[in-house]
mmCIF file of C-alpha atoms in Angstrom:
data_model
loop_
_atom_site.group_PDB
_atom_site.id
_atom_site.type_symbol
_atom_site.label_atom_id
_atom_site.label_comp_id
_atom_site.label_asym_id
_atom_site.label_seq_id
_atom_site.Cartn_x
_atom_site.Cartn_y
_atom_site.Cartn_z
ATOM 1 C CA MET A 23 45.943 41.744 -82.515
ATOM 2 C CA ARG A 24 49.292 43.015 -83.744
ATOM 3 C CA VAL A 25 49.352 43.118 -87.555
ATOM 4 C CA VAL A 26 52.271 43.829 -89.865
ATOM 5 C CA LEU A 27 51.591 45.194 -93.342
ATOM 6 C CA LEU A 28 54.229 43.453 -95.477
ATOM 7 C CA HIS A 29 54.679 45.372 -98.708
ATOM 8 C CA ASP A 30 56.849 46.079 -101.723
ATOM 9 C CA ALA A 31 59.789 48.402 -101.101
ATOM 10 C CA VAL A 32 58.873 51.476 -103.157
ATOM 11 C CA SER A 33 60.167 54.996 -103.676
ATOM 12 C CA ASP A 34 59.062 58.123 -105.506
ATOM 13 C CA ALA A 35 60.888 56.762 -108.547
ATOM 14 C CA SER A 36 58.851 53.548 -108.594
ATOM 15 C CA ALA A 37 56.297 52.930 -111.344
ATOM 16 C CA ALA A 38 52.654 53.857 -110.739
ATOM 17 C CA ASP A 39 51.540 50.261 -110.239
ATOM 18 C CA GLU A 40 54.276 49.698 -107.650
ATOM 19 C CA ARG A 41 53.470 52.901 -105.726
ATOM 20 C CA ASP A 42 49.833 51.850 -105.455
ATOM 21 C CA VAL A 43 50.692 49.767 -102.392
ATOM 22 C CA VAL A 44 51.021 53.048 -100.464
ATOM 23 C CA ALA A 45 47.352 53.802 -101.192
ATOM 24 C CA GLN A 46 46.424 50.290 -100.131
ATOM 25 C CA MET A 47 48.170 50.663 -96.797
ATOM 26 C CA GLY A 48 46.559 54.068 -96.347
ATOM 27 C CA ALA A 49 43.148 52.377 -96.519
ATOM 28 C CA ILE A 50 43.940 49.129 -94.699
ATOM 29 C CA GLY A 51 45.639 50.770 -91.714
ATOM 30 C CA PRO A 52 42.557 52.762 -90.592
ATOM 31 C CA ALA A 53 40.347 49.721 -91.259
ATOM 32 C CA LEU A 54 42.510 47.616 -88.967
ATOM 33 C CA ALA A 55 42.406 50.343 -86.307
ATOM 34 C CA ALA A 56 38.610 50.490 -86.560
ATOM 35 C CA LEU A 57 38.565 46.734 -85.984
ATOM 36 C CA GLY A 58 40.703 47.154 -82.878
ATOM 37 C CA HIS A 59 44.019 45.975 -84.288
ATOM 38 C CA GLY A 60 47.404 47.658 -84.186
ATOM 39 C CA ALA A 61 49.358 47.803 -87.425
ATOM 40 C CA GLY A 62 52.934 48.420 -88.471
ATOM 41 C CA ARG A 63 54.638 48.396 -91.851
ATOM 42 C CA LEU A 64 57.572 46.366 -93.125
ATOM 43 C CA PRO A 65 59.029 46.597 -96.657
ATOM 44 C CA PHE A 66 59.975 43.272 -98.203
ATOM 45 C CA THR A 67 63.166 43.040 -100.231
ATOM 46 C CA LEU A 68 65.453 40.386 -101.689
ATOM 47 C CA ASN A 69 67.250 40.262 -98.347
ATOM 48 C CA LEU A 70 65.158 37.404 -96.984
ATOM 49 C CA GLU A 71 67.359 36.950 -93.922
ATOM 50 C CA ALA A 72 66.810 40.570 -92.919
ATOM 51 C CA ALA A 73 63.064 40.209 -93.474
ATOM 52 C CA ALA A 74 62.976 37.095 -91.310
ATOM 53 C CA GLU A 75 64.943 38.807 -88.549
ATOM 54 C CA SER A 76 62.607 41.813 -88.608
ATOM 55 C CA LEU A 77 59.527 39.631 -88.435
ATOM 56 C CA ARG A 78 60.944 37.622 -85.547
ATOM 57 C CA ALA A 79 61.769 40.843 -83.696
ATOM 58 C CA ILE A 80 58.284 42.272 -84.217
ATOM 59 C CA GLY A 81 56.515 39.016 -83.389
ATOM 60 C CA PRO A 82 53.235 39.864 -85.137
ATOM 61 C CA ASP A 83 50.072 37.902 -84.554
ATOM 62 C CA LEU A 84 49.299 38.204 -88.260
ATOM 63 C CA VAL A 85 50.970 39.458 -91.433
ATOM 64 C CA PHE A 86 48.866 41.311 -94.007
ATOM 65 C CA ASN A 87 50.617 40.259 -97.200
ATOM 66 C CA LEU A 88 50.612 43.068 -99.773
ATOM 67 C CA VAL A 89 53.752 41.994 -101.636
ATOM 68 C CA GLU A 90 53.216 42.050 -105.411
ATOM 69 C CA SER A 91 56.799 42.075 -106.651
ATOM 70 C CA ILE A 92 60.268 41.848 -105.172
ATOM 71 C CA GLY A 93 63.154 43.801 -106.586
ATOM 72 C CA GLY A 94 60.770 44.930 -109.324
ATOM 73 C CA GLN A 95 60.142 41.352 -110.476
ATOM 74 C CA GLY A 96 56.676 39.836 -110.370
ATOM 75 C CA ARG A 97 58.099 36.345 -110.768
ATOM 76 C CA LEU A 98 59.393 36.524 -107.184
ATOM 77 C CA ILE A 99 56.023 37.285 -105.594
ATOM 78 C CA HIS A 100 55.746 33.826 -104.030
ATOM 79 C CA LEU A 101 58.858 34.374 -101.888
ATOM 80 C CA ALA A 102 56.891 36.467 -99.393
ATOM 81 C CA PRO A 103 54.287 33.842 -98.444
ATOM 82 C CA ALA A 104 56.943 31.120 -98.668
ATOM 83 C CA LEU A 105 59.043 32.929 -96.075
ATOM 84 C CA LEU A 106 55.997 33.445 -93.866
ATOM 85 C CA ASP A 107 55.248 29.724 -94.115
ATOM 86 C CA SER A 108 58.789 28.906 -93.033
ATOM 87 C CA LEU A 109 58.419 31.245 -90.038
ATOM 88 C CA GLU A 110 55.025 29.705 -89.225
ATOM 89 C CA LEU A 111 53.402 33.127 -89.270
ATOM 90 C CA PRO A 112 49.752 33.356 -90.345
ATOM 91 C CA TYR A 113 49.153 35.745 -93.225
ATOM 92 C CA THR A 114 46.300 37.144 -95.259
ATOM 93 C CA GLY A 115 45.384 36.188 -98.768
ATOM 94 C CA CYS A 116 46.274 33.209 -100.855
ATOM 95 C CA PRO A 117 48.796 30.521 -99.870
ATOM 96 C CA THR A 118 52.193 30.122 -101.481
ATOM 97 C CA ASP A 119 51.180 27.441 -103.993
ATOM 98 C CA ALA A 120 48.274 29.517 -105.288
ATOM 99 C CA VAL A 121 50.396 32.665 -105.511
ATOM 100 C CA TYR A 122 53.039 30.842 -107.550
ATOM 101 C CA THR A 123 50.717 28.982 -109.907
ATOM 102 C CA THR A 124 48.742 32.117 -110.734
ATOM 103 C CA SER A 125 51.795 34.377 -111.123
ATOM 104 C CA ASN A 126 53.106 32.124 -113.898
ATOM 105 C CA LYS A 127 50.414 32.696 -116.510
ATOM 106 C CA LEU A 128 51.431 29.698 -118.618
ATOM 107 C CA LEU A 129 51.187 27.365 -115.632
ATOM 108 C CA ALA A 130 47.881 28.984 -114.691
ATOM 109 C CA LYS A 131 46.506 28.338 -118.169
ATOM 110 C CA ARG A 132 47.466 24.660 -117.930
ATOM 111 C CA LEU A 133 45.664 24.367 -114.615
ATOM 112 C CA LEU A 134 42.620 26.137 -116.024
ATOM 113 C CA ARG A 135 42.443 23.662 -118.892
ATOM 114 C CA SER A 136 42.899 20.671 -116.581
ATOM 115 C CA ALA A 137 39.998 21.963 -114.474
ATOM 116 C CA GLY A 138 37.790 22.251 -117.557
ATOM 117 C CA ILE A 139 37.731 26.054 -117.451
ATOM 118 C CA PRO A 140 37.987 27.554 -120.960
ATOM 119 C CA THR A 141 40.958 29.822 -121.594
ATOM 120 C CA PRO A 142 42.170 31.209 -124.937
ATOM 121 C CA VAL A 143 44.672 29.203 -126.966
ATOM 122 C CA SER A 144 48.242 30.382 -126.478
ATOM 123 C CA TYR A 145 51.757 29.776 -127.797
ATOM 124 C CA THR A 146 55.043 29.904 -125.930
ATOM 125 C CA ARG A 147 58.229 31.201 -127.513
ATOM 126 C CA ASP A 148 59.594 27.646 -127.589
ATOM 127 C CA GLU A 149 56.524 26.439 -129.471
ATOM 128 C CA LEU A 150 56.831 29.283 -131.943
ATOM 129 C CA ARG A 151 60.531 28.553 -132.444
ATOM 130 C CA ARG A 152 59.650 24.956 -133.286
ATOM 131 C CA GLY A 153 57.244 26.199 -135.936
ATOM 132 C CA VAL A 154 53.990 25.187 -134.266
ATOM 133 C CA GLU A 155 50.947 25.559 -136.511
ATOM 134 C CA VAL A 156 49.355 28.891 -135.618
ATOM 135 C CA ILE A 157 45.651 29.461 -136.047
ATOM 136 C CA PRO A 158 45.319 32.627 -138.178
ATOM 137 C CA GLY A 159 43.903 35.554 -136.270
ATOM 138 C CA ARG A 160 44.685 38.280 -133.767
ATOM 139 C CA TYR A 161 46.927 37.658 -130.765
ATOM 140 C CA ILE A 162 47.758 39.616 -127.649
ATOM 141 C CA LEU A 163 51.384 39.541 -126.507
ATOM 142 C CA LYS A 164 51.583 39.183 -122.734
ATOM 143 C CA SER A 165 54.161 38.809 -119.998
ATOM 144 C CA VAL A 166 54.499 35.379 -118.438
ATOM 145 C CA TRP A 167 55.175 36.789 -114.972
ATOM 146 C CA GLU A 168 54.311 40.473 -114.694
ATOM 147 C CA HIS A 169 50.850 41.659 -113.737
ATOM 148 C CA ALA A 170 49.160 45.080 -113.437
ATOM 149 C CA SER A 171 48.965 45.154 -117.282
ATOM 150 C CA ARG A 172 52.688 45.795 -117.602
ATOM 151 C CA GLY A 173 53.702 45.983 -121.239
ATOM 152 C CA LEU A 174 50.111 46.077 -122.509
ATOM 153 C CA ASP A 175 49.187 48.829 -124.945
ATOM 154 C CA GLU A 176 47.783 49.225 -128.453
ATOM 155 C CA GLY A 177 50.892 47.550 -129.872
ATOM 156 C CA SER A 178 50.236 44.392 -127.885
ATOM 157 C CA VAL A 179 47.588 43.119 -130.298
ATOM 158 C CA VAL A 180 48.931 41.760 -133.584
ATOM 159 C CA ARG A 181 47.615 39.690 -136.457
ATOM 160 C CA ALA A 182 49.479 36.544 -137.484
ATOM 161 C CA GLY A 183 48.907 33.341 -139.408
ATOM 162 C CA ALA A 184 52.230 31.609 -138.907
ATOM 163 C CA ALA A 185 54.745 30.980 -136.149
ATOM 164 C CA ALA A 186 57.660 33.038 -137.527
ATOM 165 C CA PRO A 187 55.992 36.468 -137.693
ATOM 166 C CA LEU A 188 54.268 35.900 -134.355
ATOM 167 C CA LEU A 189 57.592 35.010 -132.747
ATOM 168 C CA GLU A 190 59.209 38.082 -134.273
ATOM 169 C CA ALA A 191 56.495 40.354 -132.891
ATOM 170 C CA LEU A 192 56.739 38.719 -129.472
ATOM 171 C CA ASP A 193 60.526 39.001 -129.317
ATOM 172 C CA GLU A 194 60.335 42.703 -130.171
ATOM 173 C CA ARG A 195 58.146 43.319 -127.124
ATOM 174 C CA LEU A 196 60.085 41.219 -124.620
ATOM 175 C CA PRO A 197 61.813 44.239 -123.009
ATOM 176 C CA LEU A 198 58.362 45.587 -122.120
ATOM 177 C CA LEU A 199 57.204 42.215 -120.798
ATOM 178 C CA GLY A 200 59.877 41.578 -118.224
ATOM 179 C CA GLY A 201 61.931 39.416 -120.572
ATOM 180 C CA GLU A 202 59.541 36.488 -120.894
ATOM 181 C CA GLY A 203 56.317 36.509 -122.879
ATOM 182 C CA PHE A 204 53.763 34.458 -124.783
ATOM 183 C CA ALA A 205 51.093 34.970 -127.417
ATOM 184 C CA GLU A 206 47.440 34.430 -126.550
ATOM 185 C CA ALA A 207 44.472 34.427 -128.914
ATOM 186 C CA PHE A 208 42.800 37.825 -128.616
ATOM 187 C CA ILE A 209 39.145 37.632 -127.614
ATOM 188 C CA ASP A 210 37.610 40.805 -129.020
ATOM 189 C CA GLY A 211 34.568 41.002 -126.799
ATOM 190 C CA ARG A 212 33.286 42.001 -123.376
ATOM 191 C CA GLU A 213 35.513 41.979 -120.288
ATOM 192 C CA PHE A 214 34.367 40.970 -116.803
ATOM 193 C CA ASN A 215 36.063 40.992 -113.410
ATOM 194 C CA LEU A 216 34.721 38.662 -110.744
ATOM 195 C CA SER A 217 35.973 39.379 -107.239
ATOM 196 C CA LEU A 218 35.768 36.748 -104.516
ATOM 197 C CA LEU A 219 35.894 37.329 -100.771
ATOM 198 C CA ASP A 220 36.402 34.303 -98.529
ATOM 199 C CA GLY A 221 34.884 32.037 -101.174
ATOM 200 C CA ILE A 222 31.872 34.290 -101.806
ATOM 201 C CA ILE A 223 31.419 35.897 -105.219
ATOM 202 C CA LEU A 224 30.938 39.651 -105.046
ATOM 203 C CA PRO A 225 28.832 41.527 -107.617
ATOM 204 C CA GLN A 226 30.119 41.019 -111.155
ATOM 205 C CA ALA A 227 31.757 43.978 -112.857
ATOM 206 C CA GLU A 228 32.069 44.653 -116.578
ATOM 207 C CA ILE A 229 34.719 46.933 -118.038
ATOM 208 C CA LEU A 230 33.156 49.147 -120.683
ATOM 209 C CA PHE A 231 35.160 50.325 -123.669
ATOM 210 C CA GLU A 232 33.855 53.818 -124.278
ATOM 211 C CA GLY A 233 35.373 56.669 -126.220
ATOM 212 C CA LEU A 234 38.156 54.568 -127.702
ATOM 213 C CA SER A 235 38.980 55.149 -131.344
ATOM 214 C CA ALA A 236 38.177 52.489 -133.909
ATOM 215 C CA SER A 237 41.870 51.722 -134.268
ATOM 216 C CA GLN A 238 42.387 51.088 -130.554
ATOM 217 C CA ALA A 239 42.212 47.499 -129.343
ATOM 218 C CA ARG A 240 39.615 46.907 -126.652
ATOM 219 C CA ILE A 241 42.048 46.043 -123.873
ATOM 220 C CA VAL A 242 42.661 47.229 -120.343
ATOM 221 C CA GLY A 243 46.277 48.225 -120.853
ATOM 222 C CA TYR A 244 48.736 49.877 -118.512
ATOM 223 C CA ARG A 245 47.508 53.423 -119.203
ATOM 224 C CA ALA A 246 43.898 52.352 -118.698
ATOM 225 C CA LYS A 247 44.792 51.129 -115.217
ATOM 226 C CA TRP A 248 47.325 53.664 -114.009
ATOM 227 C CA ASP A 249 47.324 56.908 -116.024
ATOM 228 C CA GLU A 250 44.312 58.903 -114.856
ATOM 229 C CA SER A 251 44.965 61.607 -117.447
ATOM 230 C CA SER A 252 44.853 59.186 -120.385
ATOM 231 C CA PRO A 253 41.864 58.625 -122.699
ATOM 232 C CA GLU A 254 42.285 54.882 -122.045
ATOM 233 C CA TYR A 255 41.704 55.432 -118.312
ATOM 234 C CA ARG A 256 38.639 57.590 -118.897
ATOM 235 C CA GLY A 257 37.357 55.279 -121.628
ATOM 236 C CA THR A 258 37.271 52.086 -119.571
ATOM 237 C CA PRO A 259 34.796 52.569 -116.706
ATOM 238 C CA ARG A 260 33.240 49.598 -114.907
ATOM 239 C CA ARG A 261 29.576 48.868 -114.386
ATOM 240 C CA PHE A 262 27.629 46.578 -112.060
ATOM 241 C CA ASP A 263 24.148 46.925 -113.560
ATOM 242 C CA PHE A 264 23.105 44.425 -116.224
ATOM 243 C CA PRO A 265 19.968 43.761 -118.249
ATOM 244 C CA HIS A 266 17.930 40.677 -117.474
ATOM 245 C CA SER A 267 19.188 39.107 -120.696
ATOM 246 C CA ASP A 268 22.687 38.915 -119.200
ATOM 247 C CA GLN A 269 21.624 36.833 -116.203
ATOM 248 C CA PRO A 270 22.381 33.403 -117.777
ATOM 249 C CA LEU A 271 25.869 34.634 -118.698
ATOM 250 C CA LEU A 272 26.473 35.972 -115.176
ATOM 251 C CA VAL A 273 25.503 32.602 -113.711
ATOM 252 C CA VAL A 274 28.064 30.881 -115.942
ATOM 253 C CA LEU A 275 30.740 33.400 -114.961
ATOM 254 C CA ASP A 276 29.974 32.806 -111.284
ATOM 255 C CA THR A 277 30.340 29.062 -111.774
ATOM 256 C CA LEU A 278 33.645 29.434 -113.581
ATOM 257 C CA ALA A 279 35.001 31.868 -110.983
ATOM 258 C CA MET A 280 34.141 29.471 -108.183
ATOM 259 C CA GLY A 281 35.762 26.702 -110.193
ATOM 260 C CA CYS A 282 38.953 28.779 -110.242
ATOM 261 C CA TRP A 283 38.720 29.340 -106.484
ATOM 262 C CA LYS A 284 38.646 25.590 -105.894
ATOM 263 C CA ALA A 285 41.087 24.535 -108.622
ATOM 264 C CA PHE A 286 43.835 26.920 -107.479
ATOM 265 C CA GLY A 287 43.224 26.539 -103.747
ATOM 266 C CA LEU A 288 42.565 30.258 -103.279
ATOM 267 C CA ARG A 289 42.025 31.806 -99.865
ATOM 268 C CA GLY A 290 40.967 35.133 -98.446
ATOM 269 C CA TYR A 291 40.348 37.187 -101.560
ATOM 270 C CA ALA A 292 40.987 36.969 -105.282
ATOM 271 C CA ARG A 293 39.765 38.132 -108.690
ATOM 272 C CA VAL A 294 39.213 36.264 -111.943
ATOM 273 C CA ASP A 295 39.231 38.141 -115.256
ATOM 274 C CA PHE A 296 37.151 36.934 -118.203
ATOM 275 C CA ARG A 297 36.501 37.898 -121.785
ATOM 276 C CA VAL A 298 33.241 36.951 -123.492
ATOM 277 C CA ASP A 299 33.363 36.548 -127.255
ATOM 278 C CA GLU A 300 30.773 37.627 -129.817
ATOM 279 C CA GLU A 301 29.039 34.260 -129.515
ATOM 280 C CA GLY A 302 28.601 34.695 -125.780
ATOM 281 C CA ARG A 303 31.293 32.192 -124.767
ATOM 282 C CA PRO A 304 33.331 33.119 -121.665
ATOM 283 C CA TRP A 305 37.096 32.651 -121.503
ATOM 284 C CA ALA A 306 39.176 32.905 -118.339
ATOM 285 C CA LEU A 307 42.168 35.182 -118.865
ATOM 286 C CA GLU A 308 43.841 35.396 -115.474
ATOM 287 C CA VAL A 309 43.412 34.412 -111.853
ATOM 288 C CA ASN A 310 44.643 37.182 -109.562
ATOM 289 C CA THR A 311 45.619 36.340 -106.001
ATOM 290 C CA ASN A 312 45.498 39.151 -103.441
ATOM 291 C CA PRO A 313 44.155 41.788 -105.865
ATOM 292 C CA CYS A 314 44.653 45.494 -105.245
ATOM 293 C CA LEU A 315 42.772 46.849 -102.205
ATOM 294 C CA SER A 316 43.061 50.544 -103.051
ATOM 295 C CA PRO A 317 39.805 52.451 -102.500
ATOM 296 C CA ASP A 318 39.487 53.202 -106.232
ATOM 297 C CA ALA A 319 40.257 49.656 -107.405
ATOM 298 C CA GLY A 320 37.795 47.090 -108.699
ATOM 299 C CA PHE A 321 37.817 44.884 -105.620
ATOM 300 C CA ALA A 322 36.859 47.736 -103.288
ATOM 301 C CA ALA A 323 34.141 48.767 -105.743
ATOM 302 C CA ALA A 324 32.719 45.233 -105.743
ATOM 303 C CA VAL A 325 32.811 45.181 -101.936
ATOM 304 C CA ALA A 326 30.875 48.448 -101.777
ATOM 305 C CA ARG A 327 28.360 47.176 -104.331
ATOM 306 C CA SER A 328 27.776 44.067 -102.193
ATOM 307 C CA GLY A 329 26.682 46.240 -99.263
ATOM 308 C CA LEU A 330 29.704 45.459 -97.122
ATOM 309 C CA SER A 331 31.889 48.201 -95.734
ATOM 310 C CA PHE A 332 35.614 48.194 -96.446
ATOM 311 C CA GLU A 333 36.237 47.471 -92.750
ATOM 312 C CA GLN A 334 33.920 44.459 -92.881
ATOM 313 C CA ALA A 335 35.771 43.118 -95.916
ATOM 314 C CA ILE A 336 39.130 43.532 -94.157
ATOM 315 C CA GLY A 337 37.645 41.727 -91.169
ATOM 316 C CA ARG A 338 36.662 38.787 -93.357
ATOM 317 C CA ILE A 339 40.140 38.681 -94.884
ATOM 318 C CA LEU A 340 41.612 38.552 -91.373
ATOM 319 C CA THR A 341 39.209 35.793 -90.350
ATOM 320 C CA ALA A 342 40.131 33.706 -93.395
ATOM 321 C CA ALA A 343 43.796 34.066 -92.479
ATOM 322 C CA THR A 344 43.391 33.111 -88.814
ATOM 323 C CA ASN A 345 40.810 30.383 -89.383
ATOM 324 C CA PRO A 346 41.645 28.878 -92.787
ATOM 325 C CA THR A 347 39.201 26.372 -94.221
ATOM 326 C CA PRO A 348 40.747 22.879 -94.352
#
């Protein structure tokens, strides 16, 4: 089978999270070869006509969709699968609707609530401008569209008890958040990542907050994900081993993750991030379509923990793309 790896157009000047797609292709290419498939690469840009012409000329049997942003904007991520739909080309990962509804975090939160999946209370800038009543407490200021923890650092967590100061803090951080942000109640507790492969839940992972100073918020910010030399990176390892006392919680997390899979119409592979508060209540933070497949990323670690090889996981992703479940 002829496969095209469709990916973000990156350069040496691109940010660390954007350049990560190179590592992904470096792992996926050999896996495809081991499975007997030929693979080429095609960068995806805002020139949709050129992309369509290139895809028609190549005539791939399948497109491996690795596009995470277009022109440096996460809000455009859905254009890649949408174009592939219009060309009637099969592609890996989640369909266009799921990619769009999860990339807009505010829309995703509405869908989570409608599906009965708990997610922290949040306020939009419009709500804050109107003077909505704010529950006093700590809030994390997040981007509506950007992923990969862009704009998240120790300054992202603020305390507020009214709309005006929360809006002021949010507006100050907008340049770091891609221009559009919201405030979400900060759950100061444990963090879990649940990876799903073709509708099957892989071993649950917990992010540990070790070696962080008392003043540092327990978050997986940009440095924790992408700066290997930072104390945040070294201080947030993941674990897959849990005491027996955690088993009831893990069952609940599995149920909620599968609920997200069904509610958002996910396909191929995905990851759902949760926080668990001090009372043991889980809260869904984000649903991630087509999560990072780099060898050192959480999804690959969960695959390895499950006993599958990376090649076997890629094979299942291909099968889900060529034989989608109705």
